[in-house]
XYZ file of C-alpha atoms in Angstrom:
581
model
C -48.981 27.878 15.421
C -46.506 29.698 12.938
C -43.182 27.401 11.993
C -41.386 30.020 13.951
C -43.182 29.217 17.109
C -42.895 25.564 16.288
C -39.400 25.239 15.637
C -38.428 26.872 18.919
C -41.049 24.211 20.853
C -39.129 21.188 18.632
C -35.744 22.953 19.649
C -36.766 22.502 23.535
C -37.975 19.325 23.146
C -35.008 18.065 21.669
C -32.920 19.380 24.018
C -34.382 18.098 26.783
C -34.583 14.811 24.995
C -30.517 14.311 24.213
C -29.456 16.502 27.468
C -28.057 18.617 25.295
C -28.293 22.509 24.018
C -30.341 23.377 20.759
C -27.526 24.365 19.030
C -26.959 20.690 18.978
C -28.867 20.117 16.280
C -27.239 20.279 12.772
C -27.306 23.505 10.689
C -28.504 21.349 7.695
C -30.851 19.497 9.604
C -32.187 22.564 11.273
C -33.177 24.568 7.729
C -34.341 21.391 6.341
C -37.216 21.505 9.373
C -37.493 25.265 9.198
C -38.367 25.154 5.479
C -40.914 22.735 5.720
C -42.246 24.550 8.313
C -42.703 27.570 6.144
C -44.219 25.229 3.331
C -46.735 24.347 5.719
C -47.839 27.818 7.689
C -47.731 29.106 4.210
C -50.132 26.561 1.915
C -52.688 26.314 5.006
C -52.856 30.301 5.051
C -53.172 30.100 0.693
C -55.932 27.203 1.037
C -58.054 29.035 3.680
C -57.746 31.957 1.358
C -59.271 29.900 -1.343
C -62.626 30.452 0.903
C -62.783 34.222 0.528
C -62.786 33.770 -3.609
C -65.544 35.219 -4.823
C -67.642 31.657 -6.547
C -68.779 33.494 -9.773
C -66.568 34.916 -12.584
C -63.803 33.781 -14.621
C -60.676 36.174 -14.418
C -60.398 36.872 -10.732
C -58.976 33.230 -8.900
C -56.543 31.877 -11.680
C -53.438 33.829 -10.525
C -54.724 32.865 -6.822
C -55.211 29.571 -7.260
C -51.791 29.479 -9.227
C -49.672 30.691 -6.000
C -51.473 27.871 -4.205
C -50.715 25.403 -6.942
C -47.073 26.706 -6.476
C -46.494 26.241 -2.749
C -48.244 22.766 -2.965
C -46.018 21.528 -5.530
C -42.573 22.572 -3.245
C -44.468 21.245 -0.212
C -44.920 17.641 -1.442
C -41.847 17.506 -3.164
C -39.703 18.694 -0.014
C -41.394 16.245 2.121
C -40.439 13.853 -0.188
C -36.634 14.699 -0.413
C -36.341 15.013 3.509
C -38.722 12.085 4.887
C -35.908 11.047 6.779
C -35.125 14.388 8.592
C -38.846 15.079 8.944
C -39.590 11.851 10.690
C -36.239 12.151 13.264
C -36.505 15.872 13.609
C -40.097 16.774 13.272
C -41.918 13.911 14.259
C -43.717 14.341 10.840
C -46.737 11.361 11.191
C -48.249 9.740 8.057
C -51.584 11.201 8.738
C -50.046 14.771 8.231
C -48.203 13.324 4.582
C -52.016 12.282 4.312
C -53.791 15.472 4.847
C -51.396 17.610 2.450
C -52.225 15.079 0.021
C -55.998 15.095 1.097
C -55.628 19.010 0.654
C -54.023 18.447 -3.326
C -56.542 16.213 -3.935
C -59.073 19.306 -2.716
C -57.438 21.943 -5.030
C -57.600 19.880 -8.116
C -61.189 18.846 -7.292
C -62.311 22.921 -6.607
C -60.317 23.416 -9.913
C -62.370 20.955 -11.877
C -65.331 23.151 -10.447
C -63.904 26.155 -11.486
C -62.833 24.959 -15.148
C -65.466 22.245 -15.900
C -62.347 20.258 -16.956
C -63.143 16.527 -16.147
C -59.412 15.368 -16.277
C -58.777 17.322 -13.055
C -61.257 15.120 -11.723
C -58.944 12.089 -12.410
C -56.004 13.898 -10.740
C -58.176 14.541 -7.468
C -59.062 10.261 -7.917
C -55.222 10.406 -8.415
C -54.213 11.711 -4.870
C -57.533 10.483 -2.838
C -56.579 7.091 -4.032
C -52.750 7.163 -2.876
C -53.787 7.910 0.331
C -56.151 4.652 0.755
C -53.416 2.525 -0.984
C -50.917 4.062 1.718
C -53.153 3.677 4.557
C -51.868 7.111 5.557
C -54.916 7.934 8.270
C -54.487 4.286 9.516
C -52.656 5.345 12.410
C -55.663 8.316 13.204
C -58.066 6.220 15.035
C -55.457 5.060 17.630
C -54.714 8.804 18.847
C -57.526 9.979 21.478
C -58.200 12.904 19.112
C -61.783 13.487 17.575
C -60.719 16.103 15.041
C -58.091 14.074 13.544
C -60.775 11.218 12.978
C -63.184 13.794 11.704
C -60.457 14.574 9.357
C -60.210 11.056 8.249
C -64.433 11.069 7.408
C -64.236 14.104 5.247
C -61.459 12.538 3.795
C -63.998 9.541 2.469
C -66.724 11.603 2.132
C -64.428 13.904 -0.588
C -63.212 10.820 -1.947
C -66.565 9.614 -2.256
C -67.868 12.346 -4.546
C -64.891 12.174 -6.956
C -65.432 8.871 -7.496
C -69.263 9.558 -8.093
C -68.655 11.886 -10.827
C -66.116 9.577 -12.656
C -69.197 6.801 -12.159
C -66.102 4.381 -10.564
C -69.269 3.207 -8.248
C -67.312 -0.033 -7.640
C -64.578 1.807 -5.833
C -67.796 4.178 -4.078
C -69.201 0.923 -2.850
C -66.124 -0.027 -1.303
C -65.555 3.695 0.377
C -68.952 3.443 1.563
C -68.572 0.365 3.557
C -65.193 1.401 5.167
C -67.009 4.774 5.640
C -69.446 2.767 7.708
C -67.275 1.158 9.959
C -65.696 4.449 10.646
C -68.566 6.545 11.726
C -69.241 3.212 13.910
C -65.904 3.440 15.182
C -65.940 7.245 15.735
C -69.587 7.904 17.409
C -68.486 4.497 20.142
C -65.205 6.082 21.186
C -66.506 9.881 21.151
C -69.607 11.152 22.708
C -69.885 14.139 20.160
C -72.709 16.304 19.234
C -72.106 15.351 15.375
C -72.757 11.854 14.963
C -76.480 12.259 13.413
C -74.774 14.560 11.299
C -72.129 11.689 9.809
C -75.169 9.489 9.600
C -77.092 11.741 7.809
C -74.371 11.227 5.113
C -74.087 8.029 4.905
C -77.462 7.508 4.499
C -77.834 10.361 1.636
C -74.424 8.885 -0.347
C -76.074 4.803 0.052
C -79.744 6.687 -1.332
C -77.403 8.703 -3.972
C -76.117 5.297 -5.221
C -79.342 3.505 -5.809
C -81.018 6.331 -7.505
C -80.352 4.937 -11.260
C -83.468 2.825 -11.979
C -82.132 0.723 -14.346
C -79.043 -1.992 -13.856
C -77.083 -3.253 -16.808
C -76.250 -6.814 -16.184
C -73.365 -8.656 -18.021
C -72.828 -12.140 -18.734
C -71.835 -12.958 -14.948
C -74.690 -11.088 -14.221
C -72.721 -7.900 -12.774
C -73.685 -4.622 -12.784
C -72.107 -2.691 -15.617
C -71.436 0.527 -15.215
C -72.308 3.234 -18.410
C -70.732 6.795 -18.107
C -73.055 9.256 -19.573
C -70.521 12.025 -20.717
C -70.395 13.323 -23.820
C -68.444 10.933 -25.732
C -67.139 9.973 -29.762
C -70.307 9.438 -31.208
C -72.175 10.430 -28.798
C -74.010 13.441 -30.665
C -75.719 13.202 -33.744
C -73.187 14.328 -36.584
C -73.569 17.215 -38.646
C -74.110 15.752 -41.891
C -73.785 17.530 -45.291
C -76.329 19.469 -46.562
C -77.370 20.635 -42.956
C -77.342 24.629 -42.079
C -76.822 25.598 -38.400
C -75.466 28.070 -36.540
C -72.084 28.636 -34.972
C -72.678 29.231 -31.687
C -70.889 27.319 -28.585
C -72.049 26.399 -25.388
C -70.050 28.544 -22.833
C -71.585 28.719 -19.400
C -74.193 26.441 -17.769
C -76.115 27.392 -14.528
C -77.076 24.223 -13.022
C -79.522 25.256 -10.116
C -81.383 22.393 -7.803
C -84.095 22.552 -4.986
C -86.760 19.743 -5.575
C -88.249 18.748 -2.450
C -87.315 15.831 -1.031
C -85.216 15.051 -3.846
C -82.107 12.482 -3.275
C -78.632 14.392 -2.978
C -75.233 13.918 -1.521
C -72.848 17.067 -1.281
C -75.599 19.756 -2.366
C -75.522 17.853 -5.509
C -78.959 16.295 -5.876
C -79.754 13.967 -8.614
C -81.107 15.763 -11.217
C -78.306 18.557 -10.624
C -75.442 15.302 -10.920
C -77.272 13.792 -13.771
C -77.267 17.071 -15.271
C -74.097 17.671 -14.584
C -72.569 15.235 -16.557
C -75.018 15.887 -19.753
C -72.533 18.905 -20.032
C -69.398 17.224 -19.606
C -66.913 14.901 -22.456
C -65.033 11.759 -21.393
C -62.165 12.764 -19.974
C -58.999 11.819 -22.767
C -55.966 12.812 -20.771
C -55.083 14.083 -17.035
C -53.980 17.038 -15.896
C -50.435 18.151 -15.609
C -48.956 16.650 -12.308
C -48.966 19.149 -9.563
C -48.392 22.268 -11.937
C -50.112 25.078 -12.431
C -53.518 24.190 -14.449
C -54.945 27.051 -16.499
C -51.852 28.590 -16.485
C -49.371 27.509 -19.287
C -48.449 29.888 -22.190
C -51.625 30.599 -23.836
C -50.176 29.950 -26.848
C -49.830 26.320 -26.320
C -53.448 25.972 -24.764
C -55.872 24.694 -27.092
C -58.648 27.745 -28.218
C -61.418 25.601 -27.349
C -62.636 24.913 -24.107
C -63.094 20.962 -23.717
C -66.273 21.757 -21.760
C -68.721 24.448 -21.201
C -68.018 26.431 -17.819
C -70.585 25.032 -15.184
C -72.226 26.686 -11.702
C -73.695 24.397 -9.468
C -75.877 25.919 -7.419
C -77.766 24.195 -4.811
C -80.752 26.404 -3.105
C -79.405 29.567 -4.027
C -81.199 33.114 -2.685
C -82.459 34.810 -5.781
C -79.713 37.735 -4.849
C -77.211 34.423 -5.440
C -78.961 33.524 -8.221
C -79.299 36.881 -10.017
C -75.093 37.924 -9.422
C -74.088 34.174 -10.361
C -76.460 35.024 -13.624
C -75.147 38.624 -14.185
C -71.754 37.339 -14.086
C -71.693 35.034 -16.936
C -73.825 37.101 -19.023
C -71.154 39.872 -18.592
C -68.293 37.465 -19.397
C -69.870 35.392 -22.156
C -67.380 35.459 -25.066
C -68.698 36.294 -28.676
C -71.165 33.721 -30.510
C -71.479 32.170 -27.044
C -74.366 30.476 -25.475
C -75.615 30.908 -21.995
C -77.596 27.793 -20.662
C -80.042 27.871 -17.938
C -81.171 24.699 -16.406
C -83.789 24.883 -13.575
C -84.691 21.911 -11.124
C -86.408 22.638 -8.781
C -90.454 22.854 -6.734
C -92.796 24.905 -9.032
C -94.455 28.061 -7.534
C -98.317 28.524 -9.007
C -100.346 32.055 -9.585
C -101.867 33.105 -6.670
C -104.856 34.456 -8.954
C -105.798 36.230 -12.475
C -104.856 39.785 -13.362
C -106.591 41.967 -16.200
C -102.574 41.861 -17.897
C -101.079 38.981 -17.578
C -97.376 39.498 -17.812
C -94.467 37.617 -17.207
C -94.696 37.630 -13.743
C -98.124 36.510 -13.518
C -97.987 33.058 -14.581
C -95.757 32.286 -11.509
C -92.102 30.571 -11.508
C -89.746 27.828 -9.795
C -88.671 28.111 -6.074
C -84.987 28.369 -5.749
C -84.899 28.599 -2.391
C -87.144 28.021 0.309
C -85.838 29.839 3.576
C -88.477 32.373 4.071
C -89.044 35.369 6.472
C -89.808 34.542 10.285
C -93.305 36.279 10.507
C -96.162 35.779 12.943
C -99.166 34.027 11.453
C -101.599 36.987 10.378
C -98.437 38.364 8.848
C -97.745 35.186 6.704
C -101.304 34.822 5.704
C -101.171 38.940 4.703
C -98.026 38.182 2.833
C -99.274 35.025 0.792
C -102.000 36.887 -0.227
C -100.296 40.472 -1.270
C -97.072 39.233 -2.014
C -95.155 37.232 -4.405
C -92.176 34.679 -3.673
C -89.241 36.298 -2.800
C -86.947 33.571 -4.067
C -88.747 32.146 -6.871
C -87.632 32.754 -10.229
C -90.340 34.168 -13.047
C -89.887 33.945 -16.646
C -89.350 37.655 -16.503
C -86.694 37.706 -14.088
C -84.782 35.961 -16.987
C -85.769 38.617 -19.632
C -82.213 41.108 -19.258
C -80.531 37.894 -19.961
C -81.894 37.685 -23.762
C -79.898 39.813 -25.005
C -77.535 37.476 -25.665
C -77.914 33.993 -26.836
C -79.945 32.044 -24.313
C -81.214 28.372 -24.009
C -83.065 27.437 -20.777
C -84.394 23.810 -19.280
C -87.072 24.111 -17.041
C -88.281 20.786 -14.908
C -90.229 21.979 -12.518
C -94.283 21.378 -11.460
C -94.812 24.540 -12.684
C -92.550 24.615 -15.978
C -95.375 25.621 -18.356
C -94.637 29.473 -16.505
C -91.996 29.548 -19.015
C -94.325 28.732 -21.880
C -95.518 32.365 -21.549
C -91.338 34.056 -22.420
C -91.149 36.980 -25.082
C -87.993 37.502 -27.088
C -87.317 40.961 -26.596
C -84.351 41.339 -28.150
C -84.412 39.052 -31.408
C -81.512 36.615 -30.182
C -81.641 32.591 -30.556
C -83.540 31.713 -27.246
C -84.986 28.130 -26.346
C -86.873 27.063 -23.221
C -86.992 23.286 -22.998
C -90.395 22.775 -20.705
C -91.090 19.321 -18.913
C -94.782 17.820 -18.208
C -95.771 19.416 -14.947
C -97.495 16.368 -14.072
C -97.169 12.572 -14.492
C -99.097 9.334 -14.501
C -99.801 8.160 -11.382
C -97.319 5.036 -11.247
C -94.201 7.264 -11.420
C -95.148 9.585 -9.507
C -93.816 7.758 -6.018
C -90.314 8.233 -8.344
C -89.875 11.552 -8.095
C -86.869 11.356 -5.040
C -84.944 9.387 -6.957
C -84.790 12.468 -9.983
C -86.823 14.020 -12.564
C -88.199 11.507 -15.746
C -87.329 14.668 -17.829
C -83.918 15.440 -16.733
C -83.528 11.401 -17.075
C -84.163 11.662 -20.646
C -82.031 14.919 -20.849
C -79.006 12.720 -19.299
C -79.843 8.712 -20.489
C -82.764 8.635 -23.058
C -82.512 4.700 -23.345
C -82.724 4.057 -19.399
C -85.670 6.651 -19.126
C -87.550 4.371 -21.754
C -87.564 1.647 -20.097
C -87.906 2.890 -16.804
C -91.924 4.224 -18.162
C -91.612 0.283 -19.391
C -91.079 -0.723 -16.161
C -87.784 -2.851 -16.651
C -85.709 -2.388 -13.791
C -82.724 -4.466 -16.048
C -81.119 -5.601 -19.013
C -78.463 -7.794 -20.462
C -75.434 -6.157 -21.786
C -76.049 -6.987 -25.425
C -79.387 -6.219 -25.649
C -78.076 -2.552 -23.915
C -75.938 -1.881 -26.784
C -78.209 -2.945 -29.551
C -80.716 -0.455 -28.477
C -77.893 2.142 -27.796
C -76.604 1.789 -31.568
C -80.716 2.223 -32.709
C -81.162 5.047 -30.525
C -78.353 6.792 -32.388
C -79.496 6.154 -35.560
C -82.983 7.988 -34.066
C -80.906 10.880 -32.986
C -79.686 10.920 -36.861
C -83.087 10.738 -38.077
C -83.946 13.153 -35.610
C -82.046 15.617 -36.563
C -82.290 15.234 -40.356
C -86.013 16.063 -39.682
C -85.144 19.270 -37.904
C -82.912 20.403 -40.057
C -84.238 19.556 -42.847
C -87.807 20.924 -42.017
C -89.643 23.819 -43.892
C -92.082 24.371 -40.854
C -89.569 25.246 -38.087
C -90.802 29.362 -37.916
C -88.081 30.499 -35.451
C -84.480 29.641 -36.483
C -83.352 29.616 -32.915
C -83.125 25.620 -33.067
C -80.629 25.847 -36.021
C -78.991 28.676 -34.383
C -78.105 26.075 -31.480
C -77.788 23.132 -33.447
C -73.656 23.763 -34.451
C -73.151 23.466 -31.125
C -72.736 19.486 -29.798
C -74.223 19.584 -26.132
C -77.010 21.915 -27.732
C -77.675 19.525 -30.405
C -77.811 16.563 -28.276
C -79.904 18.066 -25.629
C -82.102 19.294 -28.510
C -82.713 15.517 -30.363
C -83.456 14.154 -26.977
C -86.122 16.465 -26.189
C -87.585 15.835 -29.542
C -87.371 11.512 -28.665
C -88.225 12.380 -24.946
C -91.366 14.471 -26.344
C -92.766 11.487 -28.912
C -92.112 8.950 -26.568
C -94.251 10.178 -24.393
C -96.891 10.685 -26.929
C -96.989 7.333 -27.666
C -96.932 6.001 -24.208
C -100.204 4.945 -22.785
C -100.072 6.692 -19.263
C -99.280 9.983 -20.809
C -101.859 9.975 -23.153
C -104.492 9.694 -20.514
C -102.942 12.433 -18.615
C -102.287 14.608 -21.789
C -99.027 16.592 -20.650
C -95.975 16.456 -22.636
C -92.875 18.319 -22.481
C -93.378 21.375 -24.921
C -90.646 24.305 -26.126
C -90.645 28.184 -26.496
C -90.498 28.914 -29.119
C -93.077 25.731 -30.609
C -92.018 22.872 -32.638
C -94.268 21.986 -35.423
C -96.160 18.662 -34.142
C -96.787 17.039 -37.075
C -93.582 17.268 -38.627
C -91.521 17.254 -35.582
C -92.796 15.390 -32.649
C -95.499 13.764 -34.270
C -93.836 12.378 -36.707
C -94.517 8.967 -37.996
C -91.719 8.320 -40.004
C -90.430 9.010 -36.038
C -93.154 6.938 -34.127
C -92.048 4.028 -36.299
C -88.623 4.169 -34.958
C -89.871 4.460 -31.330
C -92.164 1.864 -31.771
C -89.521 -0.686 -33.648
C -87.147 0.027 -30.288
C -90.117 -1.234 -27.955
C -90.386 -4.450 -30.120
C -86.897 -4.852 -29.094
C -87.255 -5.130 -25.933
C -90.594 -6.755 -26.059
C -92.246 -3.776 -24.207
C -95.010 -2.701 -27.130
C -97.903 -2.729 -25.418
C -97.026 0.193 -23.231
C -97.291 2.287 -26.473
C -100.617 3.477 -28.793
C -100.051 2.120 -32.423
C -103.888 3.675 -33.534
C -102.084 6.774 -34.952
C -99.751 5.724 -37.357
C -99.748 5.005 -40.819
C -98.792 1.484 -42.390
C -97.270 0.823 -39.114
């Protein structure tokens, strides 16, 4: 109801209440309640708006989300300086304090989505956490209401993701369980059609947790938790005497839809680990309850913090294709668009005389298909291609700008077969379609290649098959693996066999260069590794690295195999190969 209708309703009530008239209630009193009211009606009707913002593009929500920002701000604050008048005069309930907070916590989160900026993360944990400390739904579950105790579970399941993608899994263990007792709670007290729904997520967020394959145990044998952002250090320097480009990573499309693949939140794992790959350690937070984005451009820093990220979870190819569009339209000068593809791998149907870039079939970004009789859908397989799946020449428009794509799909070696049209730096990292048969049962719990991508040092010895480590042993092969990243890209740089430039190109930039050095350690690894030799498919780039002086290398092998000896795991690895080994 509007605060007009609502102040007339707490006007009667009161008056029946004190036998009295309304216009026994103070004048100050009576504003105080009639302003907050206003607050209120006005913030819900600015966050519903949020809904209708168009998801792609840069310029059109800041002055939107701004306004909202605004009213928020004088919302909290008012019910701050008038708790007393609220309480006496409005009946204001701590679950309501809770859900304007809940509802903060919301706009900073959508911001971080908007910006990439991981410190509005921190400001979300900020608000989501003051409302656990202050118990302010405790009073919900005693109130015959469903939807206020539905309120309370999306609460925890919000909560939930924040605190997933600031890896604070101690506090997501602890939301979990007290999620638990609450969908208990809610589905014995209410007979509502919803409860395999809430169960659905609990089970997806306790899968979600125990996807990482690896535990880091320290000397109380707890798990220690690693954060996997981008942080000092954390990409191979640029070191003097090396010539790259200047290009920066802008935008990111992250798109996900791997079959049967863990996920929580239309985030699955690969997408999440991903995710983060992109992202640096958050160094401050966000201004308290101001406007983000918004300050006097000539106090914000030039530089982004973080390249601009879509997550996009199943998306139509008509999604797809406008998200795509969009960035490519509002990529900034010397800017890089990344593609990174996860998701079930779409084969030829059959051989043409030309075989173009639509003939070596794609990835399936989405698999809601037309409802067709049978003889239709067997007509249709044969005649038709997939309407949803993406072929390396759907991509084709987008090189004419700077373009560097990650494909991990069954059928990533489609994107082997790419022309550069247009002469611009352009990169396709390409995973192994296939692997040995003991990882295979693996694949739910995310993609070996993307696992390389995001943690290089857990992906080795997950194909070790160590399912731990001690602390100290963790960091001593951390600091090696580093020094292979160095030596990594010394070779590349370095090297007088590299024919296309577009590595170099890429190389200024740091989430580039990182990605770029892990391939290269993700791609010799697995050329060592016993299990992949017998099934002979490696990951492999557009354009081609040299083998020999690249991935092959043995001044490289020797590195690899020195960091098995460390953790006593050699014999998974082929020494035949190399030299005075």
């Amino acid at each position: 109801i509007s605060y007009q209708e609502f102040f007339r309703t707490l006007n009667r009530k009161e008056a029946m209440s004190v036998g009295g008239a309304e216009d026994d209630i103070p004048q100050g009193e009576r504003k105080i309640v009639t302003d907050f009211c206003y607050l209120l009606d006005k913030s819900k009707q600015l966050f519903n708006g949020l809904r209708d913002l168009p998801q792609y593009g840069q310029k059109q929500w800041q002055s939107y989300f701004g306004r909202t920002f605004d009213v928020y701000t004088k919302l909290w604050k008012f019910q701050q300086q008038h708790r007393q008048v609220l309480d006496n005069r409005y009946g204001l309930k701590r679950w309501q304090i809770g859900e304007i907070a809940s509802k903060i916590g919301q706009l900073y989160y959508h911001y971080y989505l908007r910006t990439s900026e991981s410190s509005y993360l921190n400001e979300a944990f900020s608000f989501y956490s003051a409302i656990r400390q202050r118990s302010y739904y405790s009073q919900v579950n005693k109130e015959d209401r469903p939807e206020l105790v539905v309120k309370k579970l999306r609460y925890y399941a919000r909560f939930i993701v924040v605190c997933l993608l600031l890896n604070k899994m101690d506090v997501v263990k602890e939301l979990v369980k007290e999620l638990s007792d609450e969908i208990e709670d809610y589905t014995r007290r209410f007979n509502t059609e919803d409860q395999l729904e809430w169960n659905l997520v609990l089970q997806e967020v306790s899968t979600f947790i125990d996807a990482d394959p690896l535990m880091i145990l320290n000397d109380a044998n707890d798990i220690e938790i690693t954060s996997n952002r981008l942080g000092e250090g954390g990409s191979p320097p640029l070191e003097h005497g090396m010539i790259v480009g200047q290009l920066i990573l802008a935008d990111a499309l992250i798109i996900g839809n791997c079959n049967n693949q863990v996920k929580f939140s239309e985030l699955t794992v690969d997408m999440f680990r991903m995710l983060q790959t992109l992202e640096r350690e958050p160094t401050a937070l966000a201004p308290q309850l101001s406007k983000p984005g918004l300050q006097d451009p000539t106090e914000k820093s030039t530089k982004r913090e973080n390249p601009h990220k879509y997550l996009l979870y199943k998306p139509t190819f008509s999604q797809l294709y406008s998200f795509l569009s969009t960035s490519f339209k509002e990529l900034p000068a010397n800017s890089v668009l990344l593609v990174y593809l996860s998701a079930t791998g779409v084969l030829p149907t059959g051989r043409s005389e030309y075989e173009g870039p639509y003939d070596f079939g794609g990835v399936l970004t989405n698999s809601n298909r037309d409802v067709l009789n049978g003889d239709a859908v067997h007509k249709r397989s044969q005649s038709y291609k997939e309407m949803h799946c993406l072929h390396p020449g759907d991509l084709y428009p987008f090189t004419r700008k700077p373009l560097f794509i990650i494909v991990d799909s069954s059928n990533s070696i489609a994107y082997k077969n790419f022309g550069n049209l247009f002469g611009q730096p352009l990169v396709c990292l390409i995973s192994p379609t296939t692997y040995p048969k003991a990882l295979q049962d693996q694949s739910q719990r995310g993609s070996l290649f993307t696992l390389f991508l995001y943690n290089p040092l857990m992906a080795f010895l997950f194909i070790c098959g160590l399912s731990s480590m001690r602390k100290g042993l963790w960091d001593k092969c951390q600091e090696y693996l580093r020094r292979i990243n160095r030596d990594i890209a010394q070779l590349l740089t370095h090297s007088r066999t590299v024919e296309d430039q577009a590595f170099l190109q890429f190389f200024g930039d740091e989430f580039l260069r990182l990605l770029i050095t892990r391939f290269i350690f993700c791609s010799s690894t697995l050329r060592l590794h016993k299990n992949f030799r017998e099934t002979g498919n490696y990951p492999e780039t557009y354009p081609q690295l040299p083998k020999e002086e690249i991935v092959e290398n043995p001044h490289l092998q020797r590195h690899i195999l020195e960091l098995a000896s460390m953790m006593d795991v050699q014999n998974y690895f082929q020494e035949n190969n190399i030299d005075d080994y």
